[in-house]
Coordinates of C-alpha atoms in Angstrom, one line a residue:
M1 CA 42.9 84.3 153.7
R2 CA 43.7 81.3 155.7
S3 CA 46.0 83.6 157.6
D4 CA 42.3 85.7 158.8
A5 CA 42.0 83.1 161.6
V6 CA 44.6 84.7 163.1
K7 CA 44.2 88.1 162.4
T8 CA 40.8 89.0 161.4
G9 CA 37.8 89.8 163.8
T10 CA 37.1 91.5 167.1
A11 CA 38.4 87.8 169.0
Q12 CA 41.7 88.2 167.2
A13 CA 42.4 91.8 168.7
P14 CA 44.4 90.0 171.3
H15 CA 46.4 88.3 168.6
R16 CA 46.9 91.2 166.7
S17 CA 48.7 93.0 170.0
L18 CA 51.4 90.3 169.3
F19 CA 51.6 90.9 165.7
N20 CA 52.1 95.3 166.8
A21 CA 55.0 93.7 169.4
L22 CA 56.2 92.0 166.2
G23 CA 56.5 95.5 164.3
F24 CA 54.0 94.6 161.8
T25 CA 52.0 97.2 160.4
E26 CA 48.3 97.4 159.8
E27 CA 48.9 97.3 156.0
E28 CA 51.2 94.7 156.6
R29 CA 47.9 92.5 157.9
K30 CA 45.8 93.7 155.7
R31 CA 48.3 91.1 153.7
P32 CA 48.5 87.6 152.7
M33 CA 51.3 86.2 155.3
I34 CA 53.7 84.4 153.6
G35 CA 56.3 82.2 155.9
I36 CA 59.3 81.8 155.2
V37 CA 61.4 78.4 156.4
S38 CA 64.5 79.2 156.7
S39 CA 67.6 76.4 156.9
Y40 CA 70.1 79.2 157.8
N41 CA 72.6 78.3 160.3
E42 CA 76.6 78.6 160.8
I43 CA 77.6 74.8 160.4
V44 CA 76.5 73.9 157.3
P45 CA 78.2 75.0 154.7
G46 CA 75.5 74.9 152.1
H47 CA 73.5 77.0 154.2
M48 CA 75.7 79.9 154.9
N49 CA 74.9 81.8 152.5
L50 CA 71.2 81.6 153.2
D51 CA 70.2 84.2 154.9
K52 CA 71.0 86.6 151.6
I53 CA 68.8 83.7 149.9
V54 CA 65.7 84.5 152.5
E55 CA 65.9 87.8 152.1
A56 CA 65.3 87.8 148.2
V57 CA 62.5 86.2 149.3
K58 CA 61.2 88.9 151.7
M59 CA 62.0 91.6 149.2
G60 CA 59.9 89.6 146.1
V61 CA 57.2 88.9 148.6
A62 CA 56.7 91.9 150.2
M63 CA 57.3 93.5 146.3
A64 CA 54.2 91.6 145.0
G65 CA 51.8 92.5 147.8
G66 CA 52.6 89.6 150.8
M67 CA 53.6 89.9 154.4
P68 CA 56.4 88.0 155.0
V69 CA 57.5 86.1 158.5
V70 CA 60.9 84.3 158.5
F71 CA 60.8 80.8 161.0
P72 CA 64.0 78.3 161.1
A73 CA 63.9 74.7 160.3
I74 CA 67.3 73.1 161.9
A75 CA 70.1 70.9 159.4
V76 CA 72.8 68.5 159.6
C77 CA 75.9 68.5 158.0
D78 CA 76.2 65.1 156.2
G79 CA 80.0 65.7 155.4
I80 CA 80.8 66.9 159.4
A81 CA 78.6 64.2 160.8
M82 CA 80.3 61.5 158.6
G83 CA 82.0 58.2 160.7
H84 CA 81.0 59.1 163.7
V85 CA 77.9 59.4 165.9
G86 CA 76.7 62.4 164.5
M87 CA 75.6 60.1 161.5
K88 CA 73.4 58.4 163.6
Y89 CA 71.6 61.9 163.7
S90 CA 71.2 62.5 160.0
L91 CA 68.2 61.0 158.3
V92 CA 66.4 61.3 161.6
T93 CA 66.1 64.9 161.1
R94 CA 64.1 64.6 158.0
D95 CA 61.0 63.9 160.2
L96 CA 62.1 66.6 162.7
I97 CA 61.7 69.3 159.9
A98 CA 58.8 68.1 158.5
D99 CA 57.5 67.8 161.6
S100 CA 58.6 71.2 163.3
T101 CA 57.6 73.2 159.5
E102 CA 53.7 71.5 160.3
C103 CA 53.2 73.0 163.7
M104 CA 54.7 76.6 163.0
A105 CA 52.4 76.5 159.5
L106 CA 49.6 75.5 160.8
A107 CA 49.6 77.2 164.8
H108 CA 50.1 80.5 163.1
G109 CA 47.5 80.6 160.0
F110 CA 50.5 81.0 157.4
D111 CA 48.6 81.6 153.7
G112 CA 51.3 80.4 152.0
L113 CA 55.2 79.1 152.2
V114 CA 58.5 80.0 150.7
C115 CA 61.0 76.8 151.6
V116 CA 64.4 77.5 151.9
P117 CA 66.6 74.2 152.0
N118 CA 69.6 73.3 150.9
C119 CA 71.2 70.2 152.3
D120 CA 70.6 66.1 152.3
K121 CA 67.4 66.0 154.7
N122 CA 66.3 69.5 154.9
V123 CA 65.3 69.5 150.8
P124 CA 62.9 66.2 150.9
G125 CA 61.9 67.2 155.2
L126 CA 60.2 70.3 153.3
L127 CA 58.9 68.7 150.7
M128 CA 56.9 65.8 152.8
A129 CA 55.9 69.0 155.2
A130 CA 54.4 70.9 151.9
A131 CA 52.3 67.7 150.6
R132 CA 51.2 67.3 154.0
L133 CA 50.2 70.5 154.4
N134 CA 49.1 71.1 151.0
I135 CA 48.7 75.2 151.4
P136 CA 50.7 77.2 147.9
T137 CA 54.2 76.1 148.6
I138 CA 57.1 77.0 146.7
F139 CA 61.0 76.2 147.1
V140 CA 64.0 78.3 146.7
S141 CA 67.3 76.2 147.4
G142 CA 71.2 77.6 148.4
G143 CA 72.8 76.8 145.4
P144 CA 75.6 74.0 144.4
M145 CA 79.2 74.7 145.8
L146 CA 81.4 75.4 142.8
A147 CA 84.0 72.9 143.0
G148 CA 87.7 73.0 143.8
H149 CA 91.0 72.7 141.3
V150 CA 93.6 70.4 143.1
K151 CA 96.7 70.9 140.6
G152 CA 94.4 71.8 137.3
Q153 CA 91.4 69.1 138.0
K154 CA 88.0 69.8 139.4
R155 CA 87.5 68.3 142.8
S156 CA 85.0 67.6 145.4
L157 CA 84.2 66.5 148.7
S158 CA 84.0 62.6 147.6
S159 CA 87.5 63.5 146.5
M160 CA 88.6 64.6 149.8
F161 CA 87.5 60.8 151.3
E162 CA 89.1 59.4 148.8
A163 CA 92.1 61.5 150.0
V164 CA 92.1 59.9 153.0
G165 CA 92.1 56.5 151.8
S166 CA 95.4 57.5 149.0
V167 CA 97.1 58.2 152.7
A168 CA 96.2 55.3 154.1
A169 CA 97.3 53.1 151.4
G170 CA 100.7 55.5 150.6
T171 CA 99.9 56.4 147.7
M172 CA 99.3 60.2 148.7
T173 CA 101.5 62.1 150.7
L174 CA 100.1 63.9 154.1
E175 CA 101.0 68.4 152.0
E176 CA 99.5 67.0 149.0
L177 CA 96.5 65.6 151.6
A178 CA 97.3 69.4 153.1
E179 CA 96.5 70.6 149.6
F180 CA 93.3 69.0 148.9
E181 CA 91.9 69.7 152.3
E182 CA 92.6 73.5 151.6
K183 CA 91.1 73.5 147.9
V184 CA 88.1 70.7 147.2
C185 CA 85.2 72.8 149.1
P186 CA 86.0 76.3 147.4
T187 CA 83.2 78.5 148.4
C188 CA 79.3 78.4 150.3
G189 CA 76.3 75.8 148.6
S190 CA 75.7 72.2 148.7
C191 CA 78.8 70.2 147.8
S192 CA 79.6 70.7 143.8
G193 CA 78.8 66.6 142.4
M194 CA 76.2 65.0 141.9
Y195 CA 75.4 63.7 145.9
T196 CA 72.3 63.9 147.7
A197 CA 71.5 67.5 148.1
N198 CA 71.8 68.3 144.6
S199 CA 70.0 65.4 143.6
M200 CA 67.0 66.2 145.7
N201 CA 67.3 70.1 144.7
C202 CA 67.3 68.8 140.7
L203 CA 64.7 66.9 141.6
T204 CA 62.1 69.4 143.1
E205 CA 62.9 71.2 139.6
A206 CA 62.1 68.4 137.9
I207 CA 58.6 67.5 140.3
G208 CA 57.9 71.5 139.5
M209 CA 57.8 72.6 143.1
G210 CA 60.8 74.8 141.9
L211 CA 62.2 76.9 139.2
K212 CA 64.2 76.6 136.4
G213 CA 67.5 77.0 138.0
N214 CA 66.9 76.0 141.3
G215 CA 68.9 72.9 141.4
T216 CA 72.2 73.9 139.6
I217 CA 72.5 77.8 139.7
P218 CA 75.9 77.6 142.0
A219 CA 75.4 79.3 145.4
V220 CA 77.9 83.0 144.8
Y221 CA 76.5 83.7 141.8
S222 CA 74.1 86.8 141.6
E223 CA 71.4 84.6 139.1
R224 CA 70.9 82.8 142.4
I225 CA 69.3 85.9 144.6
R226 CA 67.3 86.8 141.7
L227 CA 65.8 83.4 141.0
A228 CA 65.0 84.0 145.1
K229 CA 63.3 87.5 144.3
H230 CA 61.0 85.6 141.5
A231 CA 60.1 82.5 144.3
G232 CA 59.5 85.0 146.9
M233 CA 56.8 86.8 143.8
K234 CA 55.7 83.9 142.2
I235 CA 53.9 82.5 146.1
M236 CA 52.0 85.6 146.0
E237 CA 50.4 84.2 143.0
L238 CA 50.1 80.7 144.2
V239 CA 48.3 82.0 146.9
E240 CA 46.0 84.1 144.5
K241 CA 45.4 81.2 142.0
D242 CA 45.5 78.6 145.5
I243 CA 47.5 76.4 143.7
K244 CA 49.0 73.6 146.5
P245 CA 51.6 71.4 146.0
R246 CA 49.2 68.1 145.8
D247 CA 47.7 69.9 142.3
I248 CA 51.5 69.8 141.5
M249 CA 52.7 66.4 143.1
T250 CA 50.6 64.1 141.4
K251 CA 51.4 60.6 140.4
D252 CA 52.9 61.1 137.3
A253 CA 54.9 64.0 138.5
F254 CA 56.8 61.5 140.8
L255 CA 57.0 59.3 137.7
N256 CA 58.7 61.9 136.5
A257 CA 61.2 62.7 138.6
L258 CA 62.1 59.0 139.2
T259 CA 62.5 59.5 135.2
V260 CA 65.0 62.2 135.7
D261 CA 66.7 61.0 138.3
M262 CA 67.1 57.8 135.5
A263 CA 68.8 60.4 133.7
L264 CA 71.0 62.0 136.0
G265 CA 72.5 59.3 138.5
C266 CA 71.2 61.1 141.2
S267 CA 72.3 60.1 144.7
T268 CA 70.7 56.2 146.3
N269 CA 69.5 58.2 149.0
S270 CA 66.7 59.4 146.4
M271 CA 65.1 56.0 146.4
L272 CA 64.5 57.1 149.8
H273 CA 63.5 60.3 150.1
L274 CA 60.8 60.2 146.9
P275 CA 58.7 57.7 149.0
A276 CA 58.6 59.1 151.7
I277 CA 57.9 62.5 149.9
A278 CA 55.2 61.0 148.0
K279 CA 53.1 59.1 151.3
E280 CA 53.3 62.6 152.5
A281 CA 51.3 63.5 148.8
G282 CA 49.0 60.6 149.3
V283 CA 50.4 58.8 146.5
E284 CA 52.1 54.9 146.4
L285 CA 55.8 54.7 144.9
N286 CA 56.3 51.4 144.8
L287 CA 59.8 50.9 144.3
D288 CA 59.2 48.2 141.7
I289 CA 58.3 50.9 139.5
A290 CA 61.8 52.1 139.4
N291 CA 63.4 49.1 137.4
E292 CA 60.5 49.5 134.7
L293 CA 61.8 53.2 134.3
S294 CA 64.7 52.5 134.6
A295 CA 64.7 50.0 131.8
K296 CA 63.3 52.6 129.4
T297 CA 65.3 55.7 131.1
P298 CA 68.9 56.3 129.1
N299 CA 71.6 57.9 131.6
L300 CA 72.6 61.2 129.9
C301 CA 75.1 62.1 132.8
H302 CA 77.7 61.3 134.4
L303 CA 78.0 63.8 137.1
A304 CA 81.3 63.8 140.1
P305 CA 81.5 61.1 141.6
A306 CA 79.8 59.0 138.9
G307 CA 82.3 61.1 136.3
P308 CA 84.2 64.3 136.0
T309 CA 81.4 67.0 135.3
Y310 CA 80.1 69.2 138.5
I311 CA 76.6 70.9 139.4
E312 CA 78.4 74.4 137.7
D313 CA 78.9 72.0 134.5
L314 CA 75.2 71.1 134.5
N315 CA 74.0 74.5 134.7
E316 CA 75.8 76.0 131.5
A317 CA 74.8 73.1 129.8
G318 CA 71.1 73.9 130.3
G319 CA 70.2 72.4 133.5
V320 CA 67.6 70.0 134.7
Y321 CA 65.3 71.7 132.1
A322 CA 67.6 70.3 129.0
V323 CA 67.8 67.1 130.6
M324 CA 64.0 66.8 130.7
K325 CA 64.3 68.4 126.3
E326 CA 66.3 65.1 126.1
L327 CA 63.8 62.8 127.3
T328 CA 61.0 64.3 126.2
R329 CA 62.6 62.9 122.3
K330 CA 61.4 59.3 123.7
N331 CA 58.2 60.5 124.9
L332 CA 60.0 59.7 129.0
L333 CA 57.7 62.7 130.3
H334 CA 54.5 63.4 131.8
L335 CA 54.2 67.3 130.0
D336 CA 50.9 68.2 131.5
C337 CA 51.9 68.0 135.3
M338 CA 51.1 71.4 136.6
T339 CA 54.0 73.6 138.5
V340 CA 54.8 76.5 140.5
N341 CA 55.0 78.5 137.2
G342 CA 51.6 77.5 137.5
T343 CA 52.0 76.5 134.0
S344 CA 53.0 72.7 133.1
I345 CA 56.2 71.1 132.3
G346 CA 55.8 70.7 128.8
E347 CA 55.1 74.3 128.6
N348 CA 58.2 75.0 131.1
I349 CA 61.0 73.1 128.8
K350 CA 59.5 73.5 125.3
D351 CA 62.2 76.2 124.3
C352 CA 64.8 74.1 126.3
E353 CA 68.3 73.2 124.6
N354 CA 71.0 71.0 124.9
L355 CA 74.1 73.2 124.9
N356 CA 76.7 70.5 125.9
P357 CA 76.4 66.8 124.2
Q358 CA 79.3 66.2 126.2
V359 CA 77.7 67.0 130.0
I360 CA 74.1 65.7 129.0
R361 CA 74.7 63.3 126.2
P362 CA 71.9 63.2 123.4
V363 CA 69.4 60.5 123.9
E364 CA 71.2 58.9 120.6
N365 CA 74.3 58.5 122.5
P366 CA 73.8 58.0 126.2
Y367 CA 76.2 56.5 129.0
S368 CA 74.1 53.0 128.8
Q369 CA 70.4 52.8 127.7
T370 CA 69.2 52.4 131.4
G371 CA 69.2 54.4 134.2
G372 CA 71.4 55.5 137.0
I373 CA 70.1 53.2 139.7
A374 CA 68.5 50.2 139.9
I375 CA 66.8 48.2 142.7
L376 CA 67.8 44.6 143.6
R377 CA 66.8 42.0 145.0
G378 CA 67.4 37.6 146.1
N379 CA 68.1 35.8 148.5
L380 CA 70.1 37.6 150.3
A381 CA 67.4 41.1 150.0
P382 CA 63.7 40.0 149.5
D383 CA 62.6 43.2 149.3
S384 CA 64.7 45.1 148.1
G385 CA 68.6 46.9 147.7
V386 CA 69.5 50.2 145.7
V387 CA 72.7 50.5 144.1
K388 CA 74.5 54.3 142.0
R389 CA 74.3 52.0 138.5
S390 CA 75.8 55.1 136.7
A391 CA 78.9 54.8 139.5
V392 CA 79.7 50.8 139.1
A393 CA 82.6 50.2 136.9
P394 CA 82.2 48.1 134.0
E395 CA 84.2 45.1 135.4
M396 CA 81.9 45.3 139.1
M397 CA 78.4 44.8 137.3
V398 CA 79.0 41.1 137.7
H399 CA 80.4 40.2 140.9
E400 CA 81.0 37.0 143.1
G401 CA 83.0 36.6 146.4
P402 CA 83.7 36.1 149.9
A403 CA 82.3 38.2 152.8
R404 CA 83.6 39.7 154.9
V405 CA 81.3 40.4 157.8
F406 CA 81.6 43.5 159.8
D407 CA 78.6 44.4 162.6
C408 CA 79.3 48.2 162.8
E409 CA 80.6 50.6 160.1
E410 CA 84.2 51.5 162.3
D411 CA 85.1 47.7 162.3
A412 CA 85.1 47.8 158.6
I413 CA 87.0 50.9 157.9
D414 CA 89.9 49.3 160.2
A415 CA 89.7 46.5 158.1
I416 CA 90.1 48.4 154.8
K417 CA 92.7 50.7 156.5
G418 CA 94.7 47.8 157.9
G419 CA 94.6 46.1 154.3
R420 CA 92.6 43.4 155.4
I421 CA 90.8 44.2 152.3
V422 CA 91.8 42.2 149.3
A423 CA 90.8 42.4 145.6
G424 CA 87.6 39.9 145.2
D425 CA 86.2 40.5 148.9
V426 CA 83.1 41.2 149.9
V427 CA 82.1 43.3 152.6
V428 CA 79.1 43.2 154.1
I429 CA 78.1 46.1 156.6
R430 CA 74.9 45.3 159.1
Y431 CA 73.1 46.7 162.0
E432 CA 73.0 50.2 160.4
G433 CA 69.5 50.0 159.3
P434 CA 67.2 52.1 159.9
K435 CA 66.1 50.7 163.1
G436 CA 70.0 48.9 163.6
G437 CA 71.9 52.1 163.7
P438 CA 69.6 53.6 164.9
G439 CA 69.4 56.0 161.8
M440 CA 70.4 54.4 159.0
R441 CA 74.3 55.9 158.9
E442 CA 76.0 56.7 155.7
M443 CA 79.0 55.2 154.5
L444 CA 80.8 57.5 152.7
N445 CA 83.9 56.6 154.5
P446 CA 84.0 53.0 154.2
T447 CA 83.6 53.7 150.2
S448 CA 85.4 56.1 150.3
A449 CA 88.5 53.9 151.6
I450 CA 88.3 51.0 148.9
A451 CA 88.0 54.0 146.3
G452 CA 91.2 55.6 147.8
M453 CA 92.9 51.5 148.3
G454 CA 92.7 51.4 144.5
L455 CA 90.0 48.6 145.4
G456 CA 87.5 50.7 143.4
S457 CA 86.7 48.2 140.9
S458 CA 88.1 44.8 142.2
V459 CA 85.7 45.1 146.0
A460 CA 82.0 45.2 146.8
L461 CA 80.7 47.0 149.2
I462 CA 77.1 45.5 150.8
T463 CA 74.8 47.7 154.1
D464 CA 71.6 48.0 155.3
G465 CA 73.1 51.3 155.8
R466 CA 72.4 54.1 153.1
F467 CA 75.2 55.6 150.7
S468 CA 76.1 59.2 150.7
G469 CA 76.1 60.4 146.8
A470 CA 79.0 61.1 146.9
S471 CA 80.4 57.3 147.1
R472 CA 81.0 55.1 143.9
G473 CA 82.0 51.7 143.6
A474 CA 79.7 48.4 143.7
S475 CA 78.1 49.6 146.7
I476 CA 74.7 48.3 147.0
G477 CA 72.5 49.8 150.5
H478 CA 69.0 50.3 152.1
V479 CA 69.3 46.2 152.0
S480 CA 66.0 44.8 153.4
P481 CA 65.0 43.8 155.7
E482 CA 67.8 44.8 158.1
A483 CA 69.5 42.9 160.2
A484 CA 68.0 44.5 163.4
V485 CA 64.7 43.1 162.1
G486 CA 66.8 39.6 161.3
G487 CA 66.7 40.3 157.7
P488 CA 69.6 37.5 155.9
I489 CA 72.2 40.2 155.8
A490 CA 72.3 39.3 159.6
L491 CA 73.0 35.8 158.9
V492 CA 75.5 36.1 156.4
E493 CA 78.7 34.3 158.1
E494 CA 82.7 35.2 156.9
G495 CA 83.2 33.5 153.4
D496 CA 80.1 32.9 152.3
I497 CA 79.7 33.8 148.7
I498 CA 77.9 36.8 147.4
R499 CA 76.8 37.1 144.2
I500 CA 75.9 40.2 142.5
N501 CA 74.1 40.9 139.2
I502 CA 73.3 44.6 139.0
P503 CA 71.9 44.5 134.7
E504 CA 69.9 41.2 136.2
N505 CA 69.1 42.9 139.1
R506 CA 69.9 40.1 141.8
L507 CA 71.9 40.3 144.8
D508 CA 72.3 36.6 146.3
V509 CA 74.4 34.5 149.3
L510 CA 75.3 31.1 147.9
V511 CA 74.0 29.7 150.9
S512 CA 70.7 27.2 150.9
D513 CA 67.7 28.3 151.9
E514 CA 68.0 25.3 155.4
E515 CA 71.2 26.3 156.3
L516 CA 70.2 30.3 156.4
E517 CA 66.9 28.5 158.3
R518 CA 69.2 26.4 160.5
R519 CA 70.9 30.3 161.2
R520 CA 68.0 32.3 161.8
Q521 CA 66.9 30.0 164.5
N522 CA 70.0 30.7 166.1
W523 CA 69.9 34.6 165.6
K524 CA 69.2 36.6 168.4
P525 CA 68.3 40.6 167.9
R526 CA 71.6 43.2 168.8
E527 CA 71.0 45.1 171.8
Q528 CA 71.1 48.7 172.1
E529 CA 70.6 51.3 175.1
L530 CA 69.1 53.8 173.8
T531 CA 68.0 56.9 175.1
G532 CA 66.2 60.4 173.9
Y533 CA 65.0 61.3 170.2
L534 CA 67.0 58.3 169.1
A535 CA 65.0 55.7 171.1
R536 CA 61.7 57.2 169.9
Y537 CA 62.9 56.7 166.1
R538 CA 63.9 53.2 166.5
R539 CA 60.6 52.2 167.7
L540 CA 59.1 54.2 164.7
V541 CA 60.6 53.8 162.0
T542 CA 60.0 51.7 158.8
S543 CA 62.2 49.5 156.5
G544 CA 64.7 51.0 154.0
N545 CA 62.3 50.2 151.1
R546 CA 59.8 51.7 152.2
G547 CA 61.7 54.7 152.5
A548 CA 62.2 54.6 156.0
V549 CA 59.0 56.4 157.1
L550 CA 57.7 56.9 160.5
E551 CA 54.4 54.8 161.6
L552 CA 53.7 53.5 164.6
P553 CA 53.8 50.2 166.2
G554 CA 51.6 47.8 164.9
N555 CA 51.1 49.8 161.3
Q556 CA 54.5 48.8 159.9

């Protein structure tokens, strides 16, 4: 066992004395030592129930003959961090989580890991760590929040942010806003739409690193506790058979995840996280493949904010496996991929059914014949830009309008709420990329303000930052190269005409190459005074089209 290095032999007598200090018995020390990575804290609603999940995992590990040992991972609540300096510290935690988990796992000689994440950066951060460490690992998330109910309609956090915009537009009263505030987030769990946390938890299941229901069983269901116990038992089987993350997270498994991503209409953040996880697994995942898969993958789900259904509805309809079963009817998945079940994807889903064709549309009646996410390119985004196509109004799939240019999110929000943005405009928010932010802030506040002001079907937003999965509309993010390194988005001027053509995967500014070059000669990098982790992060981070991974200068 890997843990023999800290438990077995004469030289390990000092180590055993420390295990004695921890209260572990000799009988426990003879068992495989399983690290349980707990993201529990008291600031993230999606994590406040993880103590119960962790206890259930511990019980499962012990029942199956293992020695469970808990250690922590940090988490930032994107909703609470939204719209201020805190959002600079969201994406950057993904790498802190991966690095700290690597440190804990290797320093203490664990034989296997059970990762218990739930929200936006914990899931990809721990998947990155699992791929990097390559010791037997299984995931069990804390589960999604139930949808709220306001005036007989299901609502979620995106409804809350849009309500603020409606108040600014004068179409909602403060009393109505207060009712939303009380009711849209009724339980613990990751926010109830197909936002980033739920996207990544569902994709964990699709890629084979979580058991059936990992992405969709609501946080408050006792079924979630049973799932956690089964995950604790299953890790012992993975250790015995030495089934490791890289046996599961193969190139074909990532292609499966991207295909399910397109069918579900996941958050655009998946286009940051999947390449970063793949890199740790030794798999090259070029974003070009996303459009190839999108071209042949039907979009089967319109979960909030794209539509009126929620993760709880997806769960009742059969969950991620039911979506995958639909996709097999067009032979879109690699069914021989290994999973943490110790069986293949094909074996896992063979008996699954689509129990609600209103929630998971059959492949012959999709929302669209193409997937939920599109990669755009053009002279404004030579490397790439990303849009959640499934959440764009039909009339905005092709759009041309004047640029309204802002060098930070706050200035754009002031203009939107101040009524200075009008139908037809294209809001450009720059210097918010991985280096420019730094930290690549999410733009849920401006996209929600646009929707709340009634401009969601007439105004586009383009940024080198990124979007929450709760954003909807013609919101194009991850524009690369970013402004901070002199990308074309840095050269856009107020009033320039921008052309968006999502069906053709194009994003262009209608300015000649000669004029852009003239502007480039006059461009100067934007100076920022930075200290601490953000200063180090800015030096190391790569561009959004590469997953905003960290690399030493000179290797970028």
